[in-house]
Amino acid sequence: MLKGLLSLLVKPNCPLCDRAAESSLCPWCAKQLQKMQRSHPERDWQGELPWFAWGNYGGVLKRAIATLKYENHPELAQLLGFSLGKAWLESPFATPLKGAIVVPIPLHPRKLKQRGFNQAELIGRNFCQYTRLPLQPLGLERCKDTEAMFGLKASDRAANVSEAFIVGKPFQKRKPNAPVLLVDDIYTTGATALSAAQTLRQQGIEVAGMVVVARTIAQP
Ligand SMILES: [Zn+2]
């Protein structure tokens, strides 16, 4: 009883460092997170699949994404999704793509069951809440249970994700009348993103690019 009452009064501590926190992160972690923000995200908006990343994958940003995914802290998706949304609205692409439909990179159903949520969808939901763009969480489906990408070479990653996706039922029924903007938590080599984009493009659906919370340093 007393414990129950206390839990109403005491806010949960910072999920990253266990210090007292007024919002989703303590002031120290929030400040460290800010340091991971990239200064010119718009420079990568080019090529076969343009992409836009809020931050560099490392430090507190890496810990926040891992804590969100593996320690069951889906509430961190709000902070990350809002940060990405704010940077997007400040970019030169927000106005020409103001009608874009946001589609998260899906998880395989088996992994979704295991984790209980798709972090890309949660980030996308919050990104959309901030930017007011429409979300279509079922625009893509994952049909192949790709093995964990960690430790694979770039060429193996590309082979691993080829034909991993199919166009989701809502888009099969009715082709979207606006370009798609993919969303994910991390951009590594872009193999996953390109495979997802190709799946949609093969069905005549326009894909403008991809927004992500963090990008890793490109590997050869
Ligand atoms: Zn903290």
PDB file of C-alpha atoms and ligand atoms in Angstrom:
ATOM      1  CA  MET A   1       0.000   0.000   0.000  1.00  0.00           C
ATOM      2  CA  LEU A   2       2.672   2.490   1.047  1.00  0.00           C
ATOM      3  CA  LYS A   3       4.878   1.404  -1.840  1.00  0.00           C
ATOM      4  CA  GLY A   4       1.958   1.912  -4.205  1.00  0.00           C
ATOM      5  CA  LEU A   5       1.371   5.414  -2.882  1.00  0.00           C
ATOM      6  CA  LEU A   6       5.041   6.282  -3.086  1.00  0.00           C
ATOM      7  CA  SER A   7       5.248   5.159  -6.704  1.00  0.00           C
ATOM      8  CA  LEU A   8       2.590   7.772  -7.474  1.00  0.00           C
ATOM      9  CA  LEU A   9       4.666  10.506  -5.880  1.00  0.00           C
ATOM     10  CA  VAL A  10       8.193   9.521  -6.887  1.00  0.00           C
ATOM     11  CA  LYS A  11       9.114   9.867 -10.538  1.00  0.00           C
ATOM     12  CA  PRO A  12      11.148   7.036 -12.055  1.00  0.00           C
ATOM     13  CA  ASN A  13      14.883   7.657 -12.208  1.00  0.00           C
ATOM     14  CA  CYS A  14      16.802   8.221 -15.447  1.00  0.00           C
ATOM     15  CA  PRO A  15      16.787   4.889 -17.333  1.00  0.00           C
ATOM     16  CA  LEU A  16      20.377   5.476 -18.482  1.00  0.00           C
ATOM     17  CA  CYS A  17      22.173   6.365 -15.242  1.00  0.00           C
ATOM     18  CA  ASP A  18      19.602   5.972 -12.446  1.00  0.00           C
ATOM     19  CA  ARG A  19      19.953   9.601 -11.293  1.00  0.00           C
ATOM     20  CA  ALA A  20      16.776  11.462 -10.380  1.00  0.00           C
ATOM     21  CA  ALA A  21      14.971  12.691 -13.480  1.00  0.00           C
ATOM     22  CA  GLU A  22      12.133  15.140 -13.995  1.00  0.00           C
ATOM     23  CA  SER A  23      11.556  14.074 -17.619  1.00  0.00           C
ATOM     24  CA  SER A  24      12.464  10.923 -19.573  1.00  0.00           C
ATOM     25  CA  LEU A  25      16.230  11.533 -19.034  1.00  0.00           C
ATOM     26  CA  CYS A  26      18.111  13.254 -16.204  1.00  0.00           C
ATOM     27  CA  PRO A  27      19.596  16.705 -17.038  1.00  0.00           C
ATOM     28  CA  TRP A  28      23.112  15.232 -17.323  1.00  0.00           C
ATOM     29  CA  CYS A  29      22.124  12.546 -19.857  1.00  0.00           C
ATOM     30  CA  ALA A  30      19.892  15.008 -21.725  1.00  0.00           C
ATOM     31  CA  LYS A  31      22.900  17.324 -22.114  1.00  0.00           C
ATOM     32  CA  GLN A  32      25.175  14.469 -23.230  1.00  0.00           C
ATOM     33  CA  LEU A  33      22.542  13.372 -25.722  1.00  0.00           C
ATOM     34  CA  GLN A  34      22.437  16.846 -27.240  1.00  0.00           C
ATOM     35  CA  LYS A  35      26.173  16.572 -27.950  1.00  0.00           C
ATOM     36  CA  MET A  36      25.483  13.660 -30.313  1.00  0.00           C
ATOM     37  CA  GLN A  37      23.349  15.808 -32.636  1.00  0.00           C
ATOM     38  CA  ARG A  38      24.833  16.227 -36.125  1.00  0.00           C
ATOM     39  CA  SER A  39      25.330  19.761 -37.365  1.00  0.00           C
ATOM     40  CA  HIS A  40      24.538  19.236 -41.089  1.00  0.00           C
ATOM     41  CA  PRO A  41      22.125  16.326 -41.469  1.00  0.00           C
ATOM     42  CA  GLU A  42      20.893  17.731 -44.799  1.00  0.00           C
ATOM     43  CA  ARG A  43      24.204  16.920 -46.522  1.00  0.00           C
ATOM     44  CA  ASP A  44      23.342  13.217 -46.829  1.00  0.00           C
ATOM     45  CA  TRP A  45      20.053  13.890 -48.587  1.00  0.00           C
ATOM     46  CA  GLN A  46      21.255  12.679 -52.012  1.00  0.00           C
ATOM     47  CA  GLY A  47      21.859   9.563 -54.102  1.00  0.00           C
ATOM     48  CA  GLU A  48      19.714   6.492 -54.708  1.00  0.00           C
ATOM     49  CA  LEU A  49      18.081   6.691 -51.300  1.00  0.00           C
ATOM     50  CA  PRO A  50      18.560  10.075 -49.602  1.00  0.00           C
ATOM     51  CA  TRP A  51      18.750   9.867 -45.817  1.00  0.00           C
ATOM     52  CA  PHE A  52      18.555  12.241 -42.905  1.00  0.00           C
ATOM     53  CA  ALA A  53      20.008  11.345 -39.493  1.00  0.00           C
ATOM     54  CA  TRP A  54      19.501  13.367 -36.314  1.00  0.00           C
ATOM     55  CA  GLY A  55      22.675  12.201 -34.546  1.00  0.00           C
ATOM     56  CA  ASN A  56      25.838  10.161 -34.570  1.00  0.00           C
ATOM     57  CA  TYR A  57      25.522   6.644 -33.171  1.00  0.00           C
ATOM     58  CA  GLY A  58      27.680   6.672 -30.052  1.00  0.00           C
ATOM     59  CA  GLY A  59      27.849   7.780 -26.427  1.00  0.00           C
ATOM     60  CA  VAL A  60      24.556   8.506 -24.728  1.00  0.00           C
ATOM     61  CA  LEU A  61      22.603   8.268 -28.005  1.00  0.00           C
ATOM     62  CA  LYS A  62      23.779   4.663 -28.480  1.00  0.00           C
ATOM     63  CA  ARG A  63      22.830   3.881 -24.873  1.00  0.00           C
ATOM     64  CA  ALA A  64      19.432   5.523 -25.236  1.00  0.00           C
ATOM     65  CA  ILE A  65      18.593   3.461 -28.342  1.00  0.00           C
ATOM     66  CA  ALA A  66      19.821   0.240 -26.690  1.00  0.00           C
ATOM     67  CA  THR A  67      17.849   1.030 -23.513  1.00  0.00           C
ATOM     68  CA  LEU A  68      14.732   1.717 -25.575  1.00  0.00           C
ATOM     69  CA  LYS A  69      15.060  -1.560 -27.485  1.00  0.00           C
ATOM     70  CA  TYR A  70      16.561  -4.061 -25.104  1.00  0.00           C
ATOM     71  CA  GLU A  71      15.615  -2.800 -21.636  1.00  0.00           C
ATOM     72  CA  ASN A  72      11.999  -2.117 -22.454  1.00  0.00           C
ATOM     73  CA  HIS A  73      11.884   1.676 -22.262  1.00  0.00           C
ATOM     74  CA  PRO A  74       9.553   2.552 -25.140  1.00  0.00           C
ATOM     75  CA  GLU A  75       8.950   5.998 -23.582  1.00  0.00           C
ATOM     76  CA  LEU A  76      12.416   7.034 -24.845  1.00  0.00           C
ATOM     77  CA  ALA A  77      10.962   6.915 -28.374  1.00  0.00           C
ATOM     78  CA  GLN A  78       9.176  10.187 -27.632  1.00  0.00           C
ATOM     79  CA  LEU A  79      12.365  12.111 -26.905  1.00  0.00           C
ATOM     80  CA  LEU A  80      14.140  10.578 -29.925  1.00  0.00           C
ATOM     81  CA  GLY A  81      11.148  10.930 -32.262  1.00  0.00           C
ATOM     82  CA  PHE A  82      10.531  14.551 -31.256  1.00  0.00           C
ATOM     83  CA  SER A  83      14.235  15.432 -31.670  1.00  0.00           C
ATOM     84  CA  LEU A  84      14.218  13.908 -35.158  1.00  0.00           C
ATOM     85  CA  GLY A  85      10.966  15.687 -35.974  1.00  0.00           C
ATOM     86  CA  LYS A  86      12.310  19.052 -34.851  1.00  0.00           C
ATOM     87  CA  ALA A  87      15.479  18.664 -36.970  1.00  0.00           C
ATOM     88  CA  TRP A  88      13.361  17.568 -39.952  1.00  0.00           C
ATOM     89  CA  LEU A  89      11.079  20.604 -39.718  1.00  0.00           C
ATOM     90  CA  GLU A  90      14.162  22.841 -39.611  1.00  0.00           C
ATOM     91  CA  SER A  91      15.602  21.163 -42.741  1.00  0.00           C
ATOM     92  CA  PRO A  92      14.987  22.363 -46.312  1.00  0.00           C
ATOM     93  CA  PHE A  93      13.077  19.105 -47.123  1.00  0.00           C
ATOM     94  CA  ALA A  94      10.162  19.541 -44.736  1.00  0.00           C
ATOM     95  CA  THR A  95       8.271  21.959 -47.008  1.00  0.00           C
ATOM     96  CA  PRO A  96       8.567  20.055 -50.337  1.00  0.00           C
ATOM     97  CA  LEU A  97       7.692  16.806 -48.517  1.00  0.00           C
ATOM     98  CA  LYS A  98       4.930  18.140 -46.303  1.00  0.00           C
ATOM     99  CA  GLY A  99       2.476  15.530 -47.623  1.00  0.00           C
ATOM    100  CA  ALA A 100       4.833  12.541 -47.272  1.00  0.00           C
ATOM    101  CA  ILE A 101       3.577   9.319 -45.706  1.00  0.00           C
ATOM    102  CA  VAL A 102       5.865   7.978 -42.986  1.00  0.00           C
ATOM    103  CA  VAL A 103       6.472   4.207 -43.071  1.00  0.00           C
ATOM    104  CA  PRO A 104       8.546   2.518 -40.362  1.00  0.00           C
ATOM    105  CA  ILE A 105      10.930  -0.309 -41.227  1.00  0.00           C
ATOM    106  CA  PRO A 106       9.042  -3.308 -39.843  1.00  0.00           C
ATOM    107  CA  LEU A 107      10.362  -6.046 -37.591  1.00  0.00           C
ATOM    108  CA  HIS A 108       9.770  -9.689 -38.385  1.00  0.00           C
ATOM    109  CA  PRO A 109       6.627 -10.851 -36.501  1.00  0.00           C
ATOM    110  CA  ARG A 110       8.725 -13.251 -34.409  1.00  0.00           C
ATOM    111  CA  LYS A 111      11.018 -10.454 -33.212  1.00  0.00           C
ATOM    112  CA  LEU A 112       8.054  -8.129 -32.693  1.00  0.00           C
ATOM    113  CA  LYS A 113       6.467 -10.719 -30.400  1.00  0.00           C
ATOM    114  CA  GLN A 114       9.725 -11.125 -28.520  1.00  0.00           C
ATOM    115  CA  ARG A 115      10.286  -7.372 -27.988  1.00  0.00           C
ATOM    116  CA  GLY A 116       6.650  -6.357 -27.691  1.00  0.00           C
ATOM    117  CA  PHE A 117       7.071  -3.259 -29.860  1.00  0.00           C
ATOM    118  CA  ASN A 118       8.824  -2.042 -32.986  1.00  0.00           C
ATOM    119  CA  GLN A 119      11.142   0.809 -32.021  1.00  0.00           C
ATOM    120  CA  ALA A 120      11.036   2.225 -35.578  1.00  0.00           C
ATOM    121  CA  GLU A 121       7.241   2.451 -35.367  1.00  0.00           C
ATOM    122  CA  LEU A 122       7.358   4.155 -31.948  1.00  0.00           C
ATOM    123  CA  ILE A 123       9.954   6.648 -33.196  1.00  0.00           C
ATOM    124  CA  GLY A 124       7.842   7.142 -36.341  1.00  0.00           C
ATOM    125  CA  ARG A 125       4.684   7.733 -34.302  1.00  0.00           C
ATOM    126  CA  ASN A 126       6.391  10.447 -32.261  1.00  0.00           C
ATOM    127  CA  PHE A 127       8.096  11.886 -35.344  1.00  0.00           C
ATOM    128  CA  CYS A 128       4.642  12.163 -36.935  1.00  0.00           C
ATOM    129  CA  GLN A 129       3.089  13.658 -33.821  1.00  0.00           C
ATOM    130  CA  TYR A 130       5.736  16.389 -33.923  1.00  0.00           C
ATOM    131  CA  THR A 131       5.755  16.998 -37.696  1.00  0.00           C
ATOM    132  CA  ARG A 132       2.013  16.321 -38.287  1.00  0.00           C
ATOM    133  CA  LEU A 133       2.901  13.959 -41.144  1.00  0.00           C
ATOM    134  CA  PRO A 134       0.648  10.914 -41.607  1.00  0.00           C
ATOM    135  CA  LEU A 135       1.944   7.515 -40.442  1.00  0.00           C
ATOM    136  CA  GLN A 136       1.280   4.202 -42.184  1.00  0.00           C
ATOM    137  CA  PRO A 137       2.747   1.540 -39.867  1.00  0.00           C
ATOM    138  CA  LEU A 138       1.588  -1.261 -42.197  1.00  0.00           C
ATOM    139  CA  GLY A 139       3.083   0.098 -45.428  1.00  0.00           C
ATOM    140  CA  LEU A 140       5.744  -2.598 -45.394  1.00  0.00           C
ATOM    141  CA  GLU A 141       5.856  -6.116 -43.997  1.00  0.00           C
ATOM    142  CA  ARG A 142       8.893  -8.151 -43.177  1.00  0.00           C
ATOM    143  CA  CYS A 143       8.675 -11.583 -44.707  1.00  0.00           C
ATOM    144  CA  LYS A 144      12.170 -12.916 -44.087  1.00  0.00           C
ATOM    145  CA  ASP A 145      13.607 -13.359 -40.624  1.00  0.00           C
ATOM    146  CA  THR A 146      17.030 -11.897 -41.307  1.00  0.00           C
ATOM    147  CA  GLU A 147      19.753 -12.860 -38.874  1.00  0.00           C
ATOM    148  CA  ALA A 148      21.158 -10.155 -36.644  1.00  0.00           C
ATOM    149  CA  MET A 149      23.196  -7.747 -38.742  1.00  0.00           C
ATOM    150  CA  PHE A 150      25.801  -7.129 -36.089  1.00  0.00           C
ATOM    151  CA  GLY A 151      29.229  -8.346 -37.186  1.00  0.00           C
ATOM    152  CA  LEU A 152      28.308  -8.925 -40.821  1.00  0.00           C
ATOM    153  CA  LYS A 153      30.294  -7.343 -43.644  1.00  0.00           C
ATOM    154  CA  ALA A 154      28.516  -4.781 -45.828  1.00  0.00           C
ATOM    155  CA  SER A 155      28.243  -7.219 -48.778  1.00  0.00           C
ATOM    156  CA  ASP A 156      26.760  -9.902 -46.530  1.00  0.00           C
ATOM    157  CA  ARG A 157      24.299  -7.419 -45.072  1.00  0.00           C
ATOM    158  CA  ALA A 158      23.064  -6.507 -48.541  1.00  0.00           C
ATOM    159  CA  ALA A 159      22.533 -10.179 -49.451  1.00  0.00           C
ATOM    160  CA  ASN A 160      20.913 -10.788 -46.098  1.00  0.00           C
ATOM    161  CA  VAL A 161      18.176  -8.197 -46.511  1.00  0.00           C
ATOM    162  CA  SER A 162      17.429  -8.692 -50.212  1.00  0.00           C
ATOM    163  CA  GLU A 163      13.761  -9.554 -50.640  1.00  0.00           C
ATOM    164  CA  ALA A 164      13.212  -9.257 -46.893  1.00  0.00           C
ATOM    165  CA  PHE A 165      10.138  -7.042 -47.363  1.00  0.00           C
ATOM    166  CA  ILE A 166       6.784  -7.059 -49.105  1.00  0.00           C
ATOM    167  CA  VAL A 167       4.391  -4.169 -49.704  1.00  0.00           C
ATOM    168  CA  GLY A 168       1.865  -4.054 -46.843  1.00  0.00           C
ATOM    169  CA  LYS A 169      -1.864  -4.649 -47.363  1.00  0.00           C
ATOM    170  CA  PRO A 170      -3.000  -0.986 -47.139  1.00  0.00           C
ATOM    171  CA  PHE A 171      -0.646  -0.079 -50.011  1.00  0.00           C
ATOM    172  CA  GLN A 172      -1.604  -3.197 -51.968  1.00  0.00           C
ATOM    173  CA  LYS A 173      -5.238  -2.125 -51.826  1.00  0.00           C
ATOM    174  CA  ARG A 174      -4.580   1.504 -52.564  1.00  0.00           C
ATOM    175  CA  LYS A 175      -1.348   2.989 -53.805  1.00  0.00           C
ATOM    176  CA  PRO A 176      -0.366   6.032 -51.718  1.00  0.00           C
ATOM    177  CA  ASN A 177      -0.917   9.359 -53.482  1.00  0.00           C
ATOM    178  CA  ALA A 178       2.145  10.959 -51.844  1.00  0.00           C
ATOM    179  CA  PRO A 179       5.819   9.969 -51.564  1.00  0.00           C
ATOM    180  CA  VAL A 180       6.864   7.666 -48.757  1.00  0.00           C
ATOM    181  CA  LEU A 181       9.368   8.687 -46.088  1.00  0.00           C
ATOM    182  CA  LEU A 182      10.910   5.647 -44.396  1.00  0.00           C
ATOM    183  CA  VAL A 183      11.829   5.833 -40.715  1.00  0.00           C
ATOM    184  CA  ASP A 184      14.143   3.660 -38.611  1.00  0.00           C
ATOM    185  CA  ASP A 185      16.221   3.945 -35.457  1.00  0.00           C
ATOM    186  CA  ILE A 186      19.718   3.402 -36.905  1.00  0.00           C
ATOM    187  CA  TYR A 187      21.247   3.769 -40.365  1.00  0.00           C
ATOM    188  CA  THR A 188      24.265   1.543 -40.878  1.00  0.00           C
ATOM    189  CA  THR A 189      25.140   0.685 -44.475  1.00  0.00           C
ATOM    190  CA  GLY A 190      21.733   1.527 -45.840  1.00  0.00           C
ATOM    191  CA  ALA A 191      21.254  -2.044 -47.143  1.00  0.00           C
ATOM    192  CA  THR A 192      18.029  -2.529 -45.178  1.00  0.00           C
ATOM    193  CA  ALA A 193      16.704   0.873 -46.172  1.00  0.00           C
ATOM    194  CA  LEU A 194      17.500   0.336 -49.863  1.00  0.00           C
ATOM    195  CA  SER A 195      15.871  -3.087 -49.858  1.00  0.00           C
ATOM    196  CA  ALA A 196      12.727  -1.601 -48.279  1.00  0.00           C
ATOM    197  CA  ALA A 197      12.705   1.285 -50.781  1.00  0.00           C
ATOM    198  CA  GLN A 198      13.150  -1.082 -53.743  1.00  0.00           C
ATOM    199  CA  THR A 199      10.217  -3.208 -52.572  1.00  0.00           C
ATOM    200  CA  LEU A 200       7.950  -0.148 -52.666  1.00  0.00           C
ATOM    201  CA  ARG A 201       9.402   1.293 -55.868  1.00  0.00           C
ATOM    202  CA  GLN A 202       8.901  -2.016 -57.712  1.00  0.00           C
ATOM    203  CA  GLN A 203       5.177  -1.511 -57.093  1.00  0.00           C
ATOM    204  CA  GLY A 204       5.306   2.019 -58.488  1.00  0.00           C
ATOM    205  CA  ILE A 205       5.313   3.700 -55.065  1.00  0.00           C
ATOM    206  CA  GLU A 206       7.531   6.768 -54.799  1.00  0.00           C
ATOM    207  CA  VAL A 207      10.066   6.758 -51.951  1.00  0.00           C
ATOM    208  CA  ALA A 208      11.552  10.164 -51.133  1.00  0.00           C
ATOM    209  CA  GLY A 209      14.130   8.994 -48.598  1.00  0.00           C
ATOM    210  CA  MET A 210      14.685   7.834 -45.079  1.00  0.00           C
ATOM    211  CA  VAL A 211      14.864   9.544 -41.678  1.00  0.00           C
ATOM    212  CA  VAL A 212      16.715   7.921 -38.775  1.00  0.00           C
ATOM    213  CA  VAL A 213      17.647   8.860 -35.242  1.00  0.00           C
ATOM    214  CA  ALA A 214      21.300   7.835 -35.561  1.00  0.00           C
ATOM    215  CA  ARG A 215      23.791   6.897 -38.202  1.00  0.00           C
ATOM    216  CA  THR A 216      26.883   4.802 -37.633  1.00  0.00           C
ATOM    217  CA  ILE A 217      30.188   5.752 -39.178  1.00  0.00           C
ATOM    218  CA  ALA A 218      30.140   4.193 -42.667  1.00  0.00           C
ATOM    219  CA  GLN A 219      32.013   0.935 -42.940  1.00  0.00           C
ATOM    220  CA  PRO A 220      33.880  -0.080 -46.104  1.00  0.00           C
TER     221      PRO A 220
HETATM  222 ZN    ZN B   1      20.830  10.031 -16.706  1.00  0.00          ZN
END
